[in-house]
Amino acid sequence: MEDSQHNSHAGHQHVGHDHGGHQHVGHDHGGHQHVGHHHGGCSTTTGPYSLGLHVGAIFILLFASLLGTIIPLAGKYVPCLQMSPFLFVLGKCAATGVVLAVSLLTMIHHSMHSFAEDCIPKALHADTYDAFGLLFAMISAMLMQLLDVFLEGMLQSWSACDAGGHTSTTVGEAGNEQKHDDGCVGPCGMEGCGNQPGPSCEMGGCCQNRGALAAAHLNSARRVAAAILMEFGLASHSVFLGLSVGIASDKDMRTLLVALSFHQLLEGIALGSRLVEASMSLMLEVVMTMIFSLSVPLGIAIGVITMKGTHTSMTGPAFVALQGVVNAVGGGMLLYIGFSLIFNDFPADMRSVAGPTVAHRGWRRCAMFASFWVGTAAMAVLANWH
């Protein structure tokens, strides 16, 4: 009886969504066969393929990506569109949930399916090591942490020197300070504290507010670095999402188009929120907005050209392996950024808009958590559609 039940259970198949007209059976775990999402893997596209419909998708997803990114940025330049600090924090909380869900449920999840494809090189196949997707994501997150620590040390040094060059107005009378054009000559060769700053220098006015300015510069640089890294992760992933649209049949493409429109809108809002906090120049904001907005259309264009120009679909071992690695690396980056937002920005924002002295702080805190959960849930639903 037990053997009969075991065999029946082992033969059960879990069937997922198929975007290429074919069902792909993934890695077998104890007899369970998982049929996963098809994103331009080993199977070729079948069914009607309309060029006009796919070209239209380029402009629809371009608009969705652009709109999502512009929504948070609009208030920075148009006073009537500027949100209150509390509403901006709610949007940022929702964006944090989006980043977390995209990293786990979209990018890393798709990566694991890629490594389970039959045509992937044996060295990278799930039969060789069944956690390649998680492995690359973990390595990516570890490298992000290493880069974060390195950048923080470098930025602390730069911001301290920079702050020291702009804060001195008077000179202490005693100690080791040296007079130089109404300022103290600092260790960085700039006006600031003396080579061996002491209490007299501080009391004399030299170096006052240096720590505050250095911290402000450091936080600003951190936000810029976080925005750039988020841009890289989202844009690289979006190119492959565009490829899945470009090679899909008309029937599958309609479902993908609806899901990805909301997907890109929410990701754009998440990225736009980071750009606002980074306080970049207008030109840099425009460049980063366009890079993200054009990433999905670029992927669609490549897919359409491949389908119509060479009459072949974007499939094969090299493509699947590249797709798996890029999604895993990007997913690890976004996972690190997402948890950084949870552990650092979320508590700081709560102290700012829902601190002990703020009225209705209980309701405000509940609203922040609700926004975070809603953002996560919305992207979790969309992840099941594409």
CSV table of C-alpha atoms in Angstrom, one decimal:
chain,number,residue,atom,x,y,z
A,1,MET,CA,0.0,0.0,0.0
A,2,GLU,CA,2.8,2.4,0.9
A,3,ASP,CA,4.6,1.6,-2.3
A,4,SER,CA,1.5,2.3,-4.3
A,5,GLN,CA,0.9,5.6,-2.6
A,6,HIS,CA,4.5,6.6,-3.1
A,7,ASN,CA,4.5,5.8,-6.8
A,8,SER,CA,1.3,7.7,-7.3
A,9,HIS,CA,2.7,10.8,-5.5
A,10,ALA,CA,6.0,10.6,-7.3
A,11,GLY,CA,4.3,10.7,-10.7
A,12,HIS,CA,2.4,13.9,-9.9
A,13,GLN,CA,3.3,16.8,-12.2
A,14,HIS,CA,3.2,20.5,-11.3
A,15,VAL,CA,2.3,22.5,-14.3
A,16,GLY,CA,3.1,26.2,-14.6
A,17,HIS,CA,2.6,28.9,-17.2
A,18,ASP,CA,4.0,28.3,-20.7
A,19,HIS,CA,4.8,31.4,-22.8
A,20,GLY,CA,6.2,29.7,-25.8
A,21,GLY,CA,3.4,27.4,-26.7
A,22,HIS,CA,5.2,24.4,-25.1
A,23,GLN,CA,5.4,22.9,-21.7
A,24,HIS,CA,8.8,22.4,-20.4
A,25,VAL,CA,9.5,19.7,-17.8
A,26,GLY,CA,12.1,21.0,-15.3
A,27,HIS,CA,14.4,19.3,-12.8
A,28,ASP,CA,13.0,16.2,-11.1
A,29,HIS,CA,13.1,16.4,-7.3
A,30,GLY,CA,12.2,13.0,-5.9
A,31,GLY,CA,9.9,12.1,-8.8
A,32,HIS,CA,8.1,15.4,-9.0
A,33,GLN,CA,8.2,17.1,-12.4
A,34,HIS,CA,7.8,20.8,-12.5
A,35,VAL,CA,6.6,22.4,-15.7
A,36,GLY,CA,7.7,26.0,-15.5
A,37,HIS,CA,7.5,29.4,-17.3
A,38,HIS,CA,8.9,29.6,-20.7
A,39,HIS,CA,11.0,32.7,-21.4
A,40,GLY,CA,12.7,32.0,-24.6
A,41,GLY,CA,14.3,28.7,-23.4
A,42,CYS,CA,14.8,25.5,-25.4
A,43,SER,CA,11.4,25.4,-27.2
A,44,THR,CA,10.7,27.4,-30.3
A,45,THR,CA,7.7,29.7,-30.6
A,46,THR,CA,4.6,28.3,-32.2
A,47,GLY,CA,1.3,29.9,-33.2
A,48,PRO,CA,0.4,33.1,-35.1
A,49,TYR,CA,3.0,35.9,-35.0
A,50,SER,CA,1.9,39.4,-35.8
A,51,LEU,CA,4.6,42.0,-36.4
A,52,GLY,CA,2.2,45.0,-35.8
A,53,LEU,CA,1.1,43.6,-32.4
A,54,HIS,CA,4.7,43.2,-31.2
A,55,VAL,CA,5.8,46.7,-32.5
A,56,GLY,CA,2.8,48.1,-30.6
A,57,ALA,CA,4.0,46.4,-27.5
A,58,ILE,CA,7.3,48.3,-27.7
A,59,PHE,CA,5.5,51.6,-27.3
A,60,ILE,CA,3.1,50.4,-24.7
A,61,LEU,CA,5.8,49.1,-22.4
A,62,LEU,CA,8.0,52.1,-23.1
A,63,PHE,CA,5.1,54.3,-21.9
A,64,ALA,CA,4.5,52.2,-18.8
A,65,SER,CA,8.2,52.2,-17.8
A,66,LEU,CA,8.5,55.9,-18.5
A,67,LEU,CA,5.3,56.8,-16.6
A,68,GLY,CA,6.3,54.8,-13.5
A,69,THR,CA,9.7,56.4,-13.3
A,70,ILE,CA,8.4,60.0,-13.9
A,71,ILE,CA,5.6,59.8,-11.2
A,72,PRO,CA,8.0,60.2,-8.2
A,73,LEU,CA,10.3,62.6,-10.1
A,74,ALA,CA,7.5,64.9,-11.2
A,75,GLY,CA,7.0,66.4,-7.7
A,76,LYS,CA,10.6,67.4,-7.6
A,77,TYR,CA,10.2,69.8,-10.5
A,78,VAL,CA,6.4,70.6,-10.5
A,79,PRO,CA,5.3,72.1,-7.2
A,80,CYS,CA,1.7,71.3,-7.7
A,81,LEU,CA,2.6,67.6,-8.1
A,82,GLN,CA,4.8,67.4,-5.1
A,83,MET,CA,3.7,64.8,-2.5
A,84,SER,CA,3.7,65.4,1.2
A,85,PRO,CA,6.6,63.7,3.0
A,86,PHE,CA,4.3,61.1,4.5
A,87,LEU,CA,2.8,60.1,1.1
A,88,PHE,CA,6.3,59.9,-0.4
A,89,VAL,CA,7.4,57.6,2.4
A,90,LEU,CA,4.3,55.4,1.7
A,91,GLY,CA,5.3,55.2,-1.9
A,92,LYS,CA,8.8,54.4,-1.0
A,93,CYS,CA,7.6,51.6,1.3
A,94,ALA,CA,5.5,50.1,-1.5
A,95,ALA,CA,8.5,50.4,-3.8
A,96,THR,CA,10.6,48.5,-1.3
A,97,GLY,CA,8.1,45.6,-1.4
A,98,VAL,CA,8.3,45.7,-5.2
A,99,VAL,CA,12.1,45.4,-5.2
A,100,LEU,CA,12.0,42.5,-2.7
A,101,ALA,CA,9.3,40.6,-4.7
A,102,VAL,CA,11.0,41.2,-8.1
A,103,SER,CA,14.3,39.9,-6.8
A,104,LEU,CA,12.9,36.7,-5.4
A,105,LEU,CA,9.7,35.8,-7.3
A,106,THR,CA,10.7,37.1,-10.7
A,107,MET,CA,14.5,37.2,-11.3
A,108,ILE,CA,15.8,34.4,-9.1
A,109,HIS,CA,12.7,32.3,-9.8
A,110,HIS,CA,13.2,32.6,-13.6
A,111,SER,CA,16.9,31.9,-13.2
A,112,MET,CA,16.2,28.6,-11.5
A,113,HIS,CA,13.9,27.6,-14.3
A,114,SER,CA,16.6,28.5,-16.8
A,115,PHE,CA,19.1,26.3,-15.1
A,116,ALA,CA,16.6,23.4,-15.2
A,117,GLU,CA,16.1,23.6,-19.0
A,118,ASP,CA,17.1,20.5,-21.0
A,119,CYS,CA,19.3,22.3,-23.5
A,120,ILE,CA,21.5,24.2,-21.0
A,121,PRO,CA,25.1,23.0,-20.9
A,122,LYS,CA,25.6,20.0,-18.7
A,123,ALA,CA,28.1,21.9,-16.5
A,124,LEU,CA,25.3,24.4,-15.5
A,125,HIS,CA,22.4,22.0,-15.5
A,126,ALA,CA,20.4,21.4,-12.4
A,127,ASP,CA,21.4,17.7,-12.5
A,128,THR,CA,25.0,18.8,-11.9
A,129,TYR,CA,24.1,21.2,-9.1
A,130,ASP,CA,20.5,22.0,-8.4
A,131,ALA,CA,21.0,25.4,-6.9
A,132,PHE,CA,22.9,27.3,-9.5
A,133,GLY,CA,20.4,30.1,-9.5
A,134,LEU,CA,20.6,30.6,-5.8
A,135,LEU,CA,24.4,30.2,-5.9
A,136,PHE,CA,24.9,33.0,-8.4
A,137,ALA,CA,22.3,35.2,-6.5
A,138,MET,CA,24.2,34.6,-3.2
A,139,ILE,CA,27.6,35.4,-4.8
A,140,SER,CA,26.1,38.6,-6.3
A,141,ALA,CA,24.7,39.7,-2.9
A,142,MET,CA,28.1,39.0,-1.3
A,143,LEU,CA,29.9,41.0,-3.9
A,144,MET,CA,27.3,43.8,-3.3
A,145,GLN,CA,28.2,43.8,0.4
A,146,LEU,CA,31.9,43.9,-0.4
A,147,LEU,CA,31.4,46.8,-2.9
A,148,ASP,CA,29.1,48.6,-0.3
A,149,VAL,CA,31.8,48.4,2.4
A,150,PHE,CA,34.5,49.5,0.0
A,151,LEU,CA,32.5,52.4,-1.3
A,152,GLU,CA,31.5,53.5,2.2
A,153,GLY,CA,35.2,53.7,3.3
A,154,MET,CA,36.1,55.6,0.2
A,155,LEU,CA,33.2,58.0,0.4
A,156,GLN,CA,33.8,58.6,4.1
A,157,SER,CA,37.4,59.7,3.2
A,158,TRP,CA,36.2,61.9,0.3
A,159,SER,CA,33.3,63.5,2.2
A,160,ALA,CA,35.5,64.2,5.3
A,161,CYS,CA,38.1,66.0,3.1
A,162,ASP,CA,35.4,67.8,1.2
A,163,ALA,CA,33.6,68.9,4.3
A,164,GLY,CA,36.9,70.1,5.8
A,165,GLY,CA,37.4,72.3,2.8
A,166,HIS,CA,34.2,74.3,3.3
A,167,THR,CA,33.6,74.7,7.1
A,168,SER,CA,36.3,76.8,8.6
A,169,THR,CA,35.8,80.4,9.2
A,170,THR,CA,37.9,81.2,12.3
A,171,VAL,CA,41.2,80.0,13.7
A,172,GLY,CA,41.9,78.6,17.2
A,173,GLU,CA,44.4,80.5,19.2
A,174,ALA,CA,46.2,77.6,20.7
A,175,GLY,CA,47.1,74.0,20.1
A,176,ASN,CA,48.7,72.6,17.0
A,177,GLU,CA,46.6,74.6,14.5
A,178,GLN,CA,48.3,76.6,11.8
A,179,LYS,CA,46.9,79.9,10.5
A,180,HIS,CA,46.3,79.9,6.7
A,181,ASP,CA,44.0,82.4,5.0
A,182,ASP,CA,41.7,82.6,8.0
A,183,GLY,CA,41.5,78.8,8.2
A,184,CYS,CA,43.2,75.8,9.7
A,185,VAL,CA,45.3,73.8,7.3
A,186,GLY,CA,43.9,70.2,7.5
A,187,PRO,CA,45.5,66.8,6.9
A,188,CYS,CA,43.9,66.7,3.4
A,189,GLY,CA,45.6,69.9,2.4
A,190,MET,CA,42.3,71.8,2.7
A,191,GLU,CA,41.0,74.3,5.1
A,192,GLY,CA,39.7,72.4,8.1
A,193,CYS,CA,41.0,71.1,11.3
A,194,GLY,CA,44.7,71.2,12.0
A,195,ASN,CA,47.0,68.3,11.5
A,196,GLN,CA,46.3,67.3,15.1
A,197,PRO,CA,42.9,68.9,15.8
A,198,GLY,CA,42.2,69.6,19.4
A,199,PRO,CA,39.5,71.2,21.6
A,200,SER,CA,40.9,74.7,21.0
A,201,CYS,CA,40.5,74.4,17.3
A,202,GLU,CA,36.9,73.2,17.7
A,203,MET,CA,36.0,75.9,20.1
A,204,GLY,CA,37.6,78.5,17.9
A,205,GLY,CA,35.2,77.6,15.1
A,206,CYS,CA,37.5,75.6,12.9
A,207,CYS,CA,35.9,72.3,11.8
A,208,GLN,CA,32.5,73.1,13.4
A,209,ASN,CA,29.8,71.2,11.5
A,210,ARG,CA,32.4,69.2,9.7
A,211,GLY,CA,31.0,65.9,11.0
A,212,ALA,CA,27.5,66.8,10.0
A,213,LEU,CA,28.5,67.9,6.5
A,214,ALA,CA,30.6,64.8,6.1
A,215,ALA,CA,27.7,62.6,7.1
A,216,ALA,CA,25.4,64.4,4.7
A,217,HIS,CA,27.8,64.0,1.8
A,218,LEU,CA,28.3,60.3,2.7
A,219,ASN,CA,24.5,59.6,2.8
A,220,SER,CA,24.0,61.4,-0.5
A,221,ALA,CA,26.8,59.4,-2.2
A,222,ARG,CA,25.3,56.2,-0.8
A,223,ARG,CA,21.9,57.0,-2.3
A,224,VAL,CA,23.5,57.7,-5.7
A,225,ALA,CA,25.4,54.3,-5.6
A,226,ALA,CA,22.2,52.5,-4.6
A,227,ALA,CA,20.2,54.1,-7.4
A,228,ILE,CA,22.9,53.2,-10.0
A,229,LEU,CA,23.0,49.5,-8.8
A,230,MET,CA,19.2,49.3,-8.8
A,231,GLU,CA,19.2,50.7,-12.3
A,232,PHE,CA,21.6,48.0,-13.5
A,233,GLY,CA,19.7,45.2,-11.9
A,234,LEU,CA,16.3,46.3,-13.2
A,235,ALA,CA,17.5,47.2,-16.7
A,236,SER,CA,19.4,44.0,-17.3
A,237,HIS,CA,16.4,42.0,-16.2
A,238,SER,CA,14.0,44.1,-18.3
A,239,VAL,CA,15.9,43.3,-21.5
A,240,PHE,CA,15.2,39.6,-21.0
A,241,LEU,CA,11.6,40.3,-20.2
A,242,GLY,CA,11.4,42.2,-23.5
A,243,LEU,CA,12.9,39.2,-25.3
A,244,SER,CA,10.1,37.0,-23.9
A,245,VAL,CA,7.6,39.4,-25.4
A,246,GLY,CA,9.5,39.7,-28.7
A,247,ILE,CA,9.5,35.9,-29.4
A,248,ALA,CA,6.1,35.1,-28.0
A,249,SER,CA,3.1,34.1,-30.1
A,250,ASP,CA,0.2,36.5,-30.4
A,251,LYS,CA,-1.9,34.6,-27.9
A,252,ASP,CA,0.9,34.5,-25.2
A,253,MET,CA,2.0,38.0,-25.9
A,254,ARG,CA,-1.4,39.5,-25.0
A,255,THR,CA,-1.1,38.0,-21.5
A,256,LEU,CA,2.5,39.0,-21.2
A,257,LEU,CA,1.7,42.6,-22.3
A,258,VAL,CA,-0.9,43.2,-19.6
A,259,ALA,CA,1.3,41.7,-16.8
A,260,LEU,CA,4.5,43.5,-17.9
A,261,SER,CA,2.7,46.8,-18.2
A,262,PHE,CA,1.9,46.8,-14.5
A,263,HIS,CA,5.3,45.2,-13.8
A,264,GLN,CA,7.2,48.0,-15.5
A,265,LEU,CA,5.0,50.6,-13.9
A,266,LEU,CA,5.7,49.4,-10.4
A,267,GLU,CA,9.4,48.9,-11.1
A,268,GLY,CA,9.6,52.4,-12.5
A,269,ILE,CA,8.0,53.9,-9.4
A,270,ALA,CA,10.6,52.0,-7.3
A,271,LEU,CA,13.5,53.3,-9.4
A,272,GLY,CA,12.0,56.8,-9.5
A,273,SER,CA,11.8,56.9,-5.7
A,274,ARG,CA,15.5,56.1,-5.4
A,275,LEU,CA,16.4,58.8,-8.0
A,276,VAL,CA,14.5,61.4,-6.0
A,277,GLU,CA,16.4,60.5,-2.8
A,278,ALA,CA,19.7,60.4,-4.6
A,279,SER,CA,19.4,64.1,-5.5
A,280,MET,CA,21.1,63.7,-8.9
A,281,SER,CA,21.3,66.4,-11.6
A,282,LEU,CA,18.5,66.6,-14.1
A,283,MET,CA,20.6,65.3,-16.9
A,284,LEU,CA,21.6,62.2,-15.0
A,285,GLU,CA,18.0,61.6,-13.9
A,286,VAL,CA,17.0,61.8,-17.6
A,287,VAL,CA,19.7,59.4,-18.7
A,288,MET,CA,18.9,56.8,-16.0
A,289,THR,CA,15.1,57.1,-16.7
A,290,MET,CA,15.7,56.5,-20.4
A,291,ILE,CA,18.0,53.6,-19.8
A,292,PHE,CA,15.4,51.8,-17.7
A,293,SER,CA,12.5,52.8,-20.0
A,294,LEU,CA,14.2,51.6,-23.1
A,295,SER,CA,15.4,48.3,-21.7
A,296,VAL,CA,12.2,46.3,-22.3
A,297,PRO,CA,11.6,47.9,-25.8
A,298,LEU,CA,15.2,46.9,-26.6
A,299,GLY,CA,14.6,43.3,-25.7
A,300,ILE,CA,11.4,43.3,-27.7
A,301,ALA,CA,13.2,44.7,-30.8
A,302,ILE,CA,15.9,42.1,-30.6
A,303,GLY,CA,13.3,39.4,-30.3
A,304,VAL,CA,11.3,40.7,-33.2
A,305,ILE,CA,14.4,41.1,-35.5
A,306,THR,CA,15.5,37.6,-34.6
A,307,MET,CA,12.0,36.1,-35.4
A,308,LYS,CA,11.4,38.1,-38.6
A,309,GLY,CA,15.0,38.5,-39.8
A,310,THR,CA,16.4,35.0,-39.3
A,311,HIS,CA,13.1,33.2,-38.9
A,312,THR,CA,14.4,31.5,-35.8
A,313,SER,CA,13.4,32.1,-32.2
A,314,MET,CA,15.7,33.2,-29.4
A,315,THR,CA,16.6,29.8,-28.0
A,316,GLY,CA,19.5,27.5,-27.4
A,317,PRO,CA,22.1,26.7,-24.7
A,318,ALA,CA,24.0,29.9,-24.8
A,319,PHE,CA,20.9,32.1,-24.6
A,320,VAL,CA,19.4,30.1,-21.7
A,321,ALA,CA,22.7,30.0,-19.8
A,322,LEU,CA,23.1,33.8,-20.2
A,323,GLN,CA,19.5,34.4,-19.2
A,324,GLY,CA,19.9,32.3,-16.1
A,325,VAL,CA,23.2,33.9,-15.0
A,326,VAL,CA,22.0,37.5,-15.6
A,327,ASN,CA,18.7,37.0,-13.8
A,328,ALA,CA,20.4,35.3,-10.8
A,329,VAL,CA,23.1,38.1,-10.6
A,330,GLY,CA,20.5,40.9,-10.9
A,331,GLY,CA,18.2,39.1,-8.4
A,332,GLY,CA,21.0,38.9,-5.9
A,333,MET,CA,21.7,42.6,-6.3
A,334,LEU,CA,18.1,43.6,-5.9
A,335,LEU,CA,17.7,41.3,-2.9
A,336,TYR,CA,20.6,43.0,-1.2
A,337,ILE,CA,19.2,46.4,-2.0
A,338,GLY,CA,15.7,45.4,-0.8
A,339,PHE,CA,16.9,44.2,2.6
A,340,SER,CA,19.1,47.4,2.9
A,341,LEU,CA,16.0,49.4,2.4
A,342,ILE,CA,14.2,47.3,5.0
A,343,PHE,CA,16.9,47.5,7.6
A,344,ASN,CA,18.1,51.1,7.0
A,345,ASP,CA,15.6,53.3,5.2
A,346,PHE,CA,12.4,51.9,6.6
A,347,PRO,CA,13.3,52.5,10.3
A,348,ALA,CA,14.8,56.0,9.4
A,349,ASP,CA,11.6,56.9,7.6
A,350,MET,CA,9.5,55.7,10.5
A,351,ARG,CA,11.4,57.9,12.9
A,352,SER,CA,10.9,60.8,10.5
A,353,VAL,CA,7.2,60.6,9.8
A,354,ALA,CA,5.9,58.4,12.6
A,355,GLY,CA,8.2,59.1,15.5
A,356,PRO,CA,7.3,59.4,19.2
A,357,THR,CA,6.3,63.1,18.9
A,358,VAL,CA,4.3,62.8,15.7
A,359,ALA,CA,0.5,62.9,15.9
A,360,HIS,CA,-1.3,59.7,14.9
A,361,ARG,CA,2.0,57.8,14.8
A,362,GLY,CA,0.2,54.5,15.3
A,363,TRP,CA,-1.9,54.9,12.2
A,364,ARG,CA,1.1,56.2,10.2
A,365,ARG,CA,3.2,53.1,11.2
A,366,CYS,CA,0.4,50.8,10.2
A,367,ALA,CA,0.1,52.6,6.9
A,368,MET,CA,3.8,52.2,6.2
A,369,PHE,CA,3.6,48.4,6.8
A,370,ALA,CA,0.4,48.1,4.7
A,371,SER,CA,2.1,49.9,1.8
A,372,PHE,CA,5.1,47.6,2.0
A,373,TRP,CA,2.9,44.5,2.0
A,374,VAL,CA,0.7,45.8,-0.8
A,375,GLY,CA,3.7,46.5,-3.0
A,376,THR,CA,5.0,43.0,-2.3
A,377,ALA,CA,1.6,41.4,-2.9
A,378,ALA,CA,1.0,43.3,-6.2
A,379,MET,CA,4.3,42.2,-7.6
A,380,ALA,CA,3.8,38.6,-6.3
A,381,VAL,CA,0.5,38.4,-8.3
A,382,LEU,CA,2.1,39.8,-11.4
A,383,ALA,CA,5.1,37.4,-11.1
A,384,ASN,CA,2.6,34.6,-11.7
A,385,TRP,CA,1.4,36.1,-14.9
A,386,HIS,CA,4.6,36.2,-16.9
